[in-house]
CSV table of C-alpha atoms and ligand atoms in Angstrom, one decimal:
chain,number,residue,atom,x,y,z
A,2,MET,CA,-2.2,24.3,-3.7
A,3,ALA,CA,-4.2,22.3,-6.2
A,4,ILE,CA,-5.8,20.4,-3.3
A,5,GLU,CA,-8.2,22.5,-1.3
A,6,THR,CA,-7.7,20.9,2.1
A,7,LYS,CA,-10.2,23.2,3.9
A,8,ARG,CA,-13.0,21.9,1.7
A,9,ILE,CA,-11.8,18.3,1.7
A,10,ARG,CA,-11.6,18.2,5.5
A,11,GLU,CA,-15.4,18.9,5.6
A,12,ASP,CA,-15.9,15.5,3.9
A,13,PHE,CA,-14.2,13.6,6.7
A,14,PRO,CA,-16.4,13.5,9.9
A,15,ILE,CA,-13.6,11.9,12.0
A,16,LEU,CA,-11.4,15.0,11.5
A,17,LYS,CA,-13.9,17.0,13.7
A,18,ARG,CA,-13.2,14.9,16.8
A,19,GLU,CA,-10.8,15.7,19.6
A,20,VAL,CA,-8.2,13.4,21.1
A,21,HIS,CA,-7.2,14.1,24.8
A,22,GLY,CA,-8.9,17.4,24.5
A,23,LYS,CA,-7.0,18.5,21.4
A,24,PRO,CA,-8.1,18.6,17.8
A,25,LEU,CA,-7.1,15.4,16.0
A,26,VAL,CA,-4.0,15.8,13.8
A,27,TYR,CA,-4.0,12.5,11.9
A,28,LEU,CA,-0.5,11.7,10.6
A,29,ASP,CA,-0.7,7.9,10.4
A,30,ASN,CA,-2.0,7.6,6.8
A,31,ALA,CA,0.6,5.1,5.7
A,32,ALA,CA,-1.0,2.7,8.2
A,33,THR,CA,-4.6,3.4,7.1
A,34,THR,CA,-6.4,6.5,5.9
A,35,GLN,CA,-9.6,8.1,7.2
A,36,LYS,CA,-12.9,7.7,5.3
A,37,PRO,CA,-14.9,10.4,3.6
A,38,GLN,CA,-18.7,10.6,4.2
A,39,VAL,CA,-19.4,9.3,0.7
A,40,LEU,CA,-17.6,6.1,1.6
A,41,ILE,CA,-19.6,5.7,4.9
A,42,ASP,CA,-22.8,6.5,3.0
A,43,ALA,CA,-21.9,3.8,0.3
A,44,LEU,CA,-21.5,1.2,3.1
A,45,VAL,CA,-24.8,2.2,4.7
A,46,GLU,CA,-26.5,2.2,1.3
A,47,TYR,CA,-25.3,-1.4,0.5
A,48,TYR,CA,-26.6,-2.8,3.8
A,49,SER,CA,-29.8,-0.8,3.9
A,50,SER,CA,-30.9,-1.2,0.3
A,51,TYR,CA,-29.3,-4.0,-1.8
A,52,ASN,CA,-27.5,-6.5,0.5
A,53,ALA,CA,-27.5,-9.9,-1.1
A,54,ASN,CA,-25.1,-12.6,-2.1
A,55,ILE,CA,-23.6,-12.1,-5.5
A,56,HIS,CA,-23.3,-14.2,-8.7
A,57,ARG,CA,-25.9,-16.8,-7.5
A,58,GLY,CA,-29.3,-15.2,-7.0
A,59,ILE,CA,-31.7,-14.5,-9.7
A,60,HIS,CA,-33.7,-12.0,-7.6
A,61,ALA,CA,-33.4,-8.2,-7.9
A,62,LEU,CA,-31.2,-7.6,-4.9
A,63,ALA,CA,-28.7,-10.2,-6.0
A,64,GLU,CA,-28.6,-8.7,-9.4
A,65,GLU,CA,-28.0,-5.2,-8.0
A,66,ALA,CA,-25.3,-6.3,-5.7
A,67,THR,CA,-23.6,-8.3,-8.4
A,68,GLY,CA,-23.8,-5.4,-10.8
A,69,LYS,CA,-22.3,-3.0,-8.3
A,70,TYR,CA,-19.5,-5.5,-7.2
A,71,GLU,CA,-18.5,-6.1,-10.9
A,72,ALA,CA,-18.8,-2.3,-11.6
A,73,THR,CA,-16.3,-1.7,-8.9
A,74,ARG,CA,-13.9,-4.2,-10.5
A,75,GLN,CA,-14.1,-2.0,-13.7
A,76,THR,CA,-13.6,1.2,-11.6
A,77,VAL,CA,-10.4,-0.3,-10.1
A,78,ALA,CA,-9.2,-1.5,-13.5
A,79,ASP,CA,-9.7,2.1,-14.9
A,80,PHE,CA,-8.0,3.7,-11.9
A,81,ILE,CA,-4.7,1.8,-12.5
A,82,GLY,CA,-4.9,1.7,-16.3
A,83,ALA,CA,-5.5,-2.1,-16.5
A,84,PRO,CA,-6.8,-3.3,-19.9
A,85,ASP,CA,-9.8,-5.1,-18.6
A,86,ALA,CA,-11.9,-5.8,-15.4
A,87,SER,CA,-10.7,-9.4,-15.6
A,88,ASN,CA,-7.2,-8.2,-14.7
A,89,ILE,CA,-8.5,-7.4,-11.2
A,90,VAL,CA,-9.0,-9.9,-8.3
A,91,PHE,CA,-10.4,-8.8,-5.0
A,92,THR,CA,-8.6,-10.1,-1.9
A,93,ARG,CA,-8.6,-9.0,1.7
A,94,ASN,CA,-5.5,-6.8,1.5
A,95,THR,CA,-2.1,-6.3,0.0
A,96,THR,CA,-0.7,-9.1,2.2
A,97,GLU,CA,-3.3,-11.6,0.8
A,98,SER,CA,-2.6,-10.5,-2.8
A,99,ILE,CA,1.1,-11.2,-2.4
A,100,ASN,CA,0.4,-14.5,-0.8
A,101,LEU,CA,-1.9,-15.4,-3.6
A,102,VAL,CA,0.9,-14.9,-6.1
A,103,ALA,CA,3.4,-16.8,-3.9
A,104,HIS,CA,1.0,-19.8,-3.7
A,105,ALA,CA,-0.8,-19.8,-7.0
A,106,TRP,CA,2.1,-18.8,-9.3
A,107,GLY,CA,5.2,-19.5,-7.2
A,108,ARG,CA,4.4,-23.0,-6.1
A,109,LYS,CA,3.4,-24.0,-9.6
A,110,PHE,CA,6.2,-22.5,-11.6
A,111,LEU,CA,9.3,-22.2,-9.4
A,112,THR,CA,11.9,-24.9,-8.8
A,113,ALA,CA,15.1,-25.3,-6.9
A,114,GLY,CA,17.8,-22.9,-7.9
A,115,ASP,CA,15.4,-20.3,-9.3
A,116,GLU,CA,15.9,-16.8,-7.9
A,117,ILE,CA,13.6,-14.2,-6.5
A,118,VAL,CA,14.9,-10.6,-6.2
A,119,LEU,CA,13.6,-8.6,-3.3
A,120,SER,CA,15.0,-5.5,-1.5
A,121,THR,CA,16.1,-4.6,2.0
A,122,MET,CA,13.3,-2.0,2.3
A,123,GLU,CA,10.4,-4.4,1.9
A,124,HIS,CA,7.4,-4.6,4.2
A,125,HIS,CA,7.2,-8.0,5.9
A,126,SER,CA,4.2,-8.9,3.7
A,127,ASN,CA,6.6,-8.8,0.7
A,128,LEU,CA,9.2,-10.9,2.5
A,129,VAL,CA,7.6,-13.6,4.5
A,130,PRO,CA,5.6,-15.3,1.7
A,131,TRP,CA,8.8,-15.5,-0.4
A,132,GLN,CA,10.8,-16.9,2.5
A,133,THR,CA,8.2,-19.6,3.0
A,134,LEU,CA,8.3,-20.4,-0.7
A,135,ALA,CA,12.0,-20.4,-0.8
A,136,LYS,CA,12.2,-22.9,2.0
A,137,GLU,CA,9.6,-25.1,0.4
A,138,LYS,CA,11.0,-25.0,-3.1
A,139,GLY,CA,14.8,-24.4,-2.7
A,140,VAL,CA,14.4,-21.0,-4.4
A,141,VAL,CA,17.2,-18.5,-3.7
A,142,LEU,CA,16.3,-15.0,-2.4
A,143,ARG,CA,18.5,-12.1,-3.4
A,144,PHE,CA,18.2,-8.5,-2.0
A,145,ILE,CA,18.7,-5.1,-3.6
A,146,ASP,CA,20.3,-3.0,-0.9
A,147,ILE,CA,19.7,0.7,-0.3
A,148,ASP,CA,22.3,3.6,-0.3
A,149,ASP,CA,22.7,6.3,2.3
A,150,ASP,CA,19.9,8.3,0.5
A,151,GLY,CA,17.5,5.5,1.0
A,152,GLN,CA,17.4,4.5,-2.7
A,153,PHE,CA,18.1,1.2,-4.4
A,154,VAL,CA,21.8,0.6,-5.1
A,155,GLN,CA,22.0,0.7,-8.9
A,156,ASP,CA,24.8,-1.9,-9.0
A,157,ASP,CA,22.6,-4.3,-7.0
A,158,ILE,CA,19.8,-4.0,-9.5
A,159,GLU,CA,22.3,-5.0,-12.2
A,160,ARG,CA,24.1,-7.6,-10.2
A,161,HIS,CA,21.0,-9.4,-8.8
A,162,ILE,CA,18.6,-9.4,-11.7
A,163,GLY,CA,20.0,-11.9,-14.2
A,164,PRO,CA,19.3,-15.2,-16.1
A,165,LYS,CA,18.3,-17.1,-13.0
A,166,THR,CA,15.8,-14.5,-11.9
A,167,LYS,CA,12.2,-15.7,-12.1
A,168,LEU,CA,10.5,-12.9,-10.2
A,169,VAL,CA,11.5,-9.4,-9.0
A,170,ALA,CA,9.1,-8.4,-6.1
A,171,VAL,CA,9.7,-4.9,-4.8
A,172,THR,CA,7.8,-2.1,-3.2
A,173,HIS,CA,6.9,0.8,-5.5
A,174,MET,CA,7.1,3.2,-2.6
A,175,SER,CA,8.6,2.5,0.8
A,176,ASN,CA,6.3,2.8,3.8
A,177,VAL,CA,9.3,3.9,6.0
A,178,LEU,CA,11.6,5.9,3.8
A,179,GLY,CA,9.0,7.2,1.3
A,180,THR,CA,11.4,6.3,-1.5
A,181,ILE,CA,9.7,5.9,-4.9
A,182,ASN,CA,11.6,3.2,-6.6
A,183,PRO,CA,12.6,3.1,-10.4
A,184,VAL,CA,10.2,0.3,-11.1
A,185,ARG,CA,9.8,1.0,-14.8
A,186,GLU,CA,13.5,0.4,-15.3
A,187,ILE,CA,13.5,-2.6,-13.0
A,188,ALA,CA,10.6,-4.1,-15.0
A,189,GLU,CA,12.6,-3.5,-18.2
A,190,ARG,CA,15.6,-5.3,-16.9
A,191,ALA,CA,13.6,-8.1,-15.4
A,192,HIS,CA,11.8,-8.7,-18.7
A,193,GLN,CA,15.1,-8.8,-20.6
A,194,HIS,CA,15.9,-11.8,-18.5
A,195,GLY,CA,12.5,-13.4,-18.8
A,196,ALA,CA,11.6,-12.6,-15.2
A,197,LEU,CA,8.2,-11.3,-13.9
A,198,VAL,CA,7.7,-8.2,-11.8
A,199,LEU,CA,5.5,-7.9,-8.8
A,200,LEU,CA,5.0,-4.4,-7.4
A,201,ASP,CA,3.9,-3.9,-3.8
A,202,GLY,CA,1.7,-0.9,-4.5
A,203,ALA,CA,0.3,-0.5,-1.0
A,204,GLN,CA,1.8,2.9,-0.6
A,205,SER,CA,2.1,4.0,-4.3
A,206,VAL,CA,-1.4,3.4,-5.6
A,207,PRO,CA,-3.0,5.7,-2.9
A,208,HIS,CA,-0.5,8.5,-3.4
A,209,LEU,CA,0.7,8.6,-7.0
A,210,PRO,CA,-0.8,8.2,-10.5
A,211,VAL,CA,-0.1,4.5,-11.2
A,212,ASN,CA,-0.6,3.0,-14.7
A,213,VAL,CA,0.2,-0.7,-14.9
A,214,GLN,CA,0.6,-0.7,-18.6
A,215,GLU,CA,3.1,2.2,-18.5
A,216,LEU,CA,5.0,0.5,-15.7
A,217,ASP,CA,4.7,-2.8,-17.5
A,218,CYS,CA,4.5,-4.7,-14.2
A,219,ASP,CA,3.1,-8.2,-14.2
A,220,PHE,CA,1.5,-8.1,-10.8
A,221,LEU,CA,0.4,-5.2,-8.6
A,222,ALA,CA,-0.9,-5.6,-5.0
A,223,PHE,CA,-2.6,-2.9,-3.0
A,224,SER,CA,-5.2,-2.3,-0.2
A,225,ALA,CA,-8.4,-0.2,-0.3
A,226,HIS,CA,-8.1,0.9,3.3
A,227,LYS,CA,-4.9,3.0,2.5
A,228,MET,CA,-6.8,5.0,-0.1
A,229,LEU,CA,-9.9,6.2,1.6
A,230,GLY,CA,-11.6,2.9,1.2
A,231,PRO,CA,-12.9,0.3,3.6
A,232,THR,CA,-10.8,-2.3,5.4
A,233,GLY,CA,-11.0,-5.9,4.2
A,234,VAL,CA,-10.6,-5.2,0.5
A,235,GLY,CA,-7.3,-5.8,-1.3
A,236,VAL,CA,-6.6,-5.9,-5.0
A,237,LEU,CA,-4.3,-8.1,-7.1
A,238,TYR,CA,-3.8,-6.9,-10.7
A,239,ALA,CA,-2.1,-9.4,-13.0
A,240,LYS,CA,-1.7,-9.7,-16.7
A,241,ARG,CA,-4.4,-11.9,-18.1
A,242,GLU,CA,-2.2,-14.7,-19.4
A,243,LEU,CA,-0.7,-15.1,-15.9
A,244,PHE,CA,-4.0,-15.4,-14.2
A,245,GLU,CA,-5.0,-18.0,-16.9
A,246,GLU,CA,-2.0,-20.2,-16.3
A,247,MET,CA,-2.0,-19.9,-12.4
A,248,ASP,CA,-3.7,-22.5,-10.2
A,249,PRO,CA,-6.4,-21.3,-7.8
A,250,PHE,CA,-5.2,-20.1,-4.4
A,251,LEU,CA,-8.2,-21.1,-2.3
A,252,GLY,CA,-10.8,-23.8,-3.3
A,253,GLY,CA,-14.5,-23.8,-2.6
A,254,GLY,CA,-17.7,-22.2,-3.9
A,255,GLU,CA,-17.7,-19.6,-6.6
A,256,MET,CA,-14.3,-20.4,-8.0
A,257,ILE,CA,-15.5,-23.6,-9.8
A,258,ARG,CA,-17.1,-24.4,-13.1
A,259,ARG,CA,-18.1,-28.1,-12.4
A,260,VAL,CA,-17.5,-30.2,-9.3
A,261,GLN,CA,-17.4,-33.9,-9.2
A,262,LEU,CA,-16.6,-36.1,-6.2
A,263,GLU,CA,-13.0,-36.7,-7.1
A,264,GLU,CA,-12.2,-33.6,-9.1
A,265,SER,CA,-13.3,-30.1,-10.3
A,266,THR,CA,-12.7,-27.6,-13.0
A,267,TRP,CA,-12.3,-23.9,-12.5
A,268,ASN,CA,-14.4,-20.8,-13.1
A,269,ASP,CA,-13.1,-18.2,-15.5
A,270,VAL,CA,-10.6,-15.5,-14.5
A,271,PRO,CA,-11.0,-13.5,-12.3
A,272,TRP,CA,-13.6,-15.5,-10.3
A,273,LYS,CA,-11.3,-18.5,-10.2
A,274,PHE,CA,-9.4,-16.6,-7.5
A,275,GLU,CA,-12.4,-15.5,-5.5
A,276,ALA,CA,-13.5,-18.5,-3.5
A,277,GLY,CA,-16.5,-18.2,-1.2
A,278,THR,CA,-18.7,-15.2,-0.5
A,279,PRO,CA,-16.5,-12.2,-0.9
A,280,ASN,CA,-16.5,-8.9,1.1
A,281,ILE,CA,-19.4,-7.6,-1.0
A,282,GLY,CA,-20.4,-4.5,0.9
A,283,ASP,CA,-16.9,-3.2,1.3
A,284,VAL,CA,-16.0,-3.9,-2.4
A,285,CYS,CA,-19.2,-2.1,-3.5
A,286,ALA,CA,-18.4,0.9,-1.3
A,287,PHE,CA,-14.7,1.0,-2.4
A,288,SER,CA,-15.8,2.5,-5.7
A,289,ALA,CA,-16.9,5.7,-3.8
A,290,ALA,CA,-13.4,6.1,-2.5
A,291,ILE,CA,-11.9,5.7,-6.0
A,292,ASP,CA,-14.4,8.1,-7.4
A,293,TYR,CA,-13.4,10.6,-4.7
A,294,LEU,CA,-9.7,10.3,-5.5
A,295,SER,CA,-10.3,10.5,-9.2
A,296,GLY,CA,-12.4,13.6,-8.6
A,297,LEU,CA,-9.3,15.2,-6.9
A,298,GLY,CA,-6.9,13.9,-9.5
A,299,MET,CA,-4.0,11.8,-8.6
A,300,GLU,CA,-1.6,14.3,-10.1
A,301,ASN,CA,-3.0,16.8,-7.5
A,302,VAL,CA,-2.7,14.3,-4.7
A,303,ARG,CA,0.9,13.8,-5.6
A,304,ALA,CA,1.6,17.5,-5.9
A,305,HIS,CA,0.0,18.1,-2.5
A,306,GLU,CA,2.1,15.5,-0.8
A,307,ILE,CA,5.4,16.8,-2.3
A,308,GLU,CA,4.5,20.2,-0.7
A,309,MET,CA,3.7,18.5,2.6
A,310,VAL,CA,6.9,16.6,2.6
A,311,GLN,CA,9.0,19.6,1.8
A,312,GLU,CA,7.4,21.6,4.5
A,313,GLY,CA,7.5,18.7,7.0
A,314,VAL,CA,11.2,18.1,6.4
A,315,ARG,CA,11.9,21.8,6.7
A,316,ARG,CA,10.1,22.1,10.0
A,317,LEU,CA,11.5,18.9,11.5
A,318,ALA,CA,15.1,19.7,10.4
A,319,ASN,CA,15.0,22.8,12.6
A,320,VAL,CA,14.4,20.7,15.7
A,321,PRO,CA,17.8,19.9,17.3
A,322,GLY,CA,18.6,16.2,17.6
A,323,ILE,CA,16.3,15.1,14.8
A,324,THR,CA,17.5,12.6,12.3
A,325,ILE,CA,15.3,12.2,9.1
A,326,TYR,CA,15.5,9.1,7.0
A,327,GLY,CA,14.9,8.7,3.3
A,328,PRO,CA,15.8,10.5,0.1
A,329,GLU,CA,16.9,14.1,0.3
A,330,SER,CA,14.7,15.2,-2.6
A,331,ALA,CA,10.9,15.4,-2.1
A,332,GLU,CA,10.4,14.5,-5.7
A,333,ARG,CA,12.0,11.1,-5.0
A,334,ARG,CA,9.7,10.3,-2.0
A,335,GLY,CA,6.0,10.0,-1.2
A,336,GLY,CA,4.2,11.6,1.7
A,337,VAL,CA,6.0,9.8,4.5
A,338,ILE,CA,8.7,11.1,6.9
A,339,SER,CA,10.4,8.8,9.3
A,340,PHE,CA,12.6,10.3,11.9
A,341,ASN,CA,14.2,9.9,15.3
A,342,LEU,CA,14.8,12.3,18.2
A,343,ASP,CA,18.1,11.8,20.0
A,344,ASN,CA,17.7,10.1,23.4
A,345,VAL,CA,14.0,9.6,23.0
A,346,HIS,CA,12.5,6.3,22.1
A,347,PRO,CA,9.9,6.6,19.3
A,348,HIS,CA,7.3,5.0,21.4
A,349,ASP,CA,7.7,7.6,24.1
A,350,LEU,CA,7.6,10.3,21.4
A,351,GLY,CA,4.4,8.8,20.0
A,352,THR,CA,2.8,8.7,23.4
A,353,VAL,CA,3.6,12.4,24.1
A,354,LEU,CA,2.4,13.3,20.6
A,355,ASP,CA,-0.8,11.4,21.2
A,356,HIS,CA,-1.4,13.6,24.3
A,357,HIS,CA,-1.2,16.6,21.9
A,358,GLY,CA,-3.8,15.0,19.7
A,359,VAL,CA,-1.2,14.0,17.1
A,360,ALA,CA,-1.4,10.5,15.7
A,361,ILE,CA,1.8,9.2,14.3
A,362,ARG,CA,3.2,5.7,14.1
A,363,ALA,CA,6.3,4.5,16.1
A,364,GLY,CA,8.0,1.2,15.7
A,365,HIS,CA,9.6,-1.0,13.1
A,366,HIS,CA,6.7,-0.4,10.6
A,367,CYS,CA,6.7,-4.1,9.6
A,368,ALA,CA,10.1,-3.6,8.1
A,369,GLN,CA,12.5,-5.1,10.6
A,370,PRO,CA,15.3,-5.8,8.1
A,371,LEU,CA,15.2,-2.1,7.0
A,372,MET,CA,15.5,-1.0,10.7
A,373,GLY,CA,18.6,-3.2,10.9
A,374,ARG,CA,19.9,-1.6,7.7
A,375,LEU,CA,19.3,1.9,9.1
A,376,ASP,CA,20.9,0.7,12.4
A,377,VAL,CA,17.9,1.7,14.5
A,378,VAL,CA,15.4,-0.4,16.5
A,379,ALA,CA,12.5,1.8,15.5
A,380,THR,CA,11.5,5.2,14.0
A,381,ALA,CA,8.7,7.7,14.5
A,382,ARG,CA,6.8,8.3,11.3
A,383,ALA,CA,4.5,11.0,10.1
A,384,SER,CA,2.6,10.3,6.9
A,385,PHE,CA,0.2,12.5,5.0
A,386,TYR,CA,-2.9,12.4,2.8
A,387,VAL,CA,-5.3,14.7,1.0
A,388,TYR,CA,-6.8,16.3,4.1
A,389,ASN,CA,-3.5,17.2,5.9
A,390,GLU,CA,-2.5,20.8,6.0
A,391,LYS,CA,0.8,22.6,6.7
A,392,GLU,CA,-0.8,24.2,9.8
A,393,GLU,CA,-0.9,20.7,11.4
A,394,PHE,CA,2.9,20.7,11.6
A,395,ASP,CA,2.6,23.2,14.4
A,396,ALA,CA,1.0,20.6,16.7
A,397,LEU,CA,3.6,18.0,15.5
A,398,ILE,CA,6.6,20.2,16.3
A,399,GLU,CA,5.1,21.4,19.6
A,400,GLY,CA,4.6,17.8,20.6
A,401,ILE,CA,8.1,16.8,19.6
A,402,GLU,CA,9.5,19.8,21.6
A,403,ALA,CA,7.4,18.7,24.6
A,404,ALA,CA,8.9,15.2,24.3
A,405,ALA,CA,12.4,16.6,24.0
A,406,ARG,CA,11.9,18.7,27.2
A,407,LEU,CA,10.4,15.7,29.1
A,408,PHE,CA,13.2,13.4,28.2
A,409,ARG,CA,15.8,16.2,28.6
A,410,ALA,CA,17.1,16.3,25.0
A,411,PRO,CA,18.3,19.8,24.0
A,412,VAL,CA,15.5,21.8,22.4
A,413,HIS,CA,15.0,24.9,20.3
A,414,THR,CA,12.0,26.2,18.4
A,415,GLY,CA,11.8,24.9,14.9
A,416,ALA,CA,9.6,27.3,12.9
B,528,7TS,N1,3.3,-3.2,1.8
B,528,7TS,C1,3.5,-2.0,2.2
B,528,7TS,C2,4.6,-1.2,1.5
B,528,7TS,C3,2.8,-1.5,3.2
B,528,7TS,O1,3.1,-0.2,3.6
B,528,7TS,C4,1.9,-2.3,3.9
B,528,7TS,C5,1.1,-1.8,5.1
B,528,7TS,C6,1.6,-3.5,3.4
B,528,7TS,C7,2.4,-4.0,2.3
B,528,7TS,C8,0.6,-4.4,4.0
B,528,7TS,O2,-0.7,-3.9,3.8
B,528,7TS,P1,-2.0,-4.6,4.4
B,528,7TS,O3,-3.1,-3.8,4.0
B,528,7TS,O4,-2.0,-6.0,3.8
B,528,7TS,O5,-1.7,-4.7,5.9
B,528,7TS,N2,1.8,-0.8,5.9
B,528,7TS,C9,1.5,-0.4,7.1
B,528,7TS,C10,2.3,0.6,7.7
B,528,7TS,O6,3.2,1.2,7.2
B,528,7TS,N3,1.8,0.8,8.9
B,528,7TS,O7,0.7,0.0,9.1
B,528,7TS,C11,0.6,-0.8,8.0
């Protein structure tokens, strides 16, 4: 393995703790990842040595904090292959980044009859903002469906993206199925019809090499907390001309150039979209998480997760009564495995696993329409990251077998 998990695990203090007397097996990385010591140190360093408000002060601390905050913007731009730091706006999370586009771009440029193309595998955060906009503006929503392998139906891509399409907003990687979508092709088709493309990168940016210029997406939204970074920091990438023509999302301090009693003018991009005091400490620390991932190499992160998924699917498939969702091929999916065990509710399964020290997620994963499409109310989900190792599947399988025994489903060892 290109990723040395034994060495990496030493960098994550939380992995040393026990849960219910068992070593922690953390398989809920699609929800949020754990934090390396360098990230924790970066937060402590900010608050213990250069805490100050940015962009306004002329004193040394304010200059240091401003410098680090803006340096992180450059680090983020480099990480996703953006042409310039001004292509990066800091928000609170993916959800806020998508809402920013819906408000600042959608409200300004969309009118009745325009179409937005989404998909049936979207996270609620890439559905609800568009539903609200659609109601307000009379915009029509269309949905690319999935096939039995959990991939976009090709015909739907061709059928739905057409001359009326103004925006295609889809997830790069599904948080439930793990599906990695053909977003490069989708962008090409959208652009042929003059439509823009927003990628929900909440799951892809942490797990795959992502280059916005190669993908040619117009917007990309993601969250720091899913990529070893702190909570409370999101990113919105956009092409410069889009940020220029969009109206501000929130009004207040920092985002203005000149304010008069009756009207105001706006600050330059990207500050036009960062009203008020931002999450300075967390943004500054975020660069430590990105440096850590860059040090590992995103190609290696991806290769590690392909191996983990292959092994995970192999082990799970040996357990009688298990249904696994998502693409057959590990190359077509990220480090996420959603599954169900016959006659056992995923919440019950999650509770039994928790008593084995294994943290998974159970529920609808903020993708209720997808649950309907899969004809289930919920799934259990194991999701991986750089510190997970194949040995951890032993505890997962043991816990599932214990749940099967408890709830009287047939069982058989799955090694
Ligand atoms: N989009 C996708 C694809 C996601 O997986 C998530 C979070 C979001 C958007 C929203 O991110 P946030 O940082 O704004 O909350 N997904 C999950 C999950 O799968 N379990 O918990 C959160």
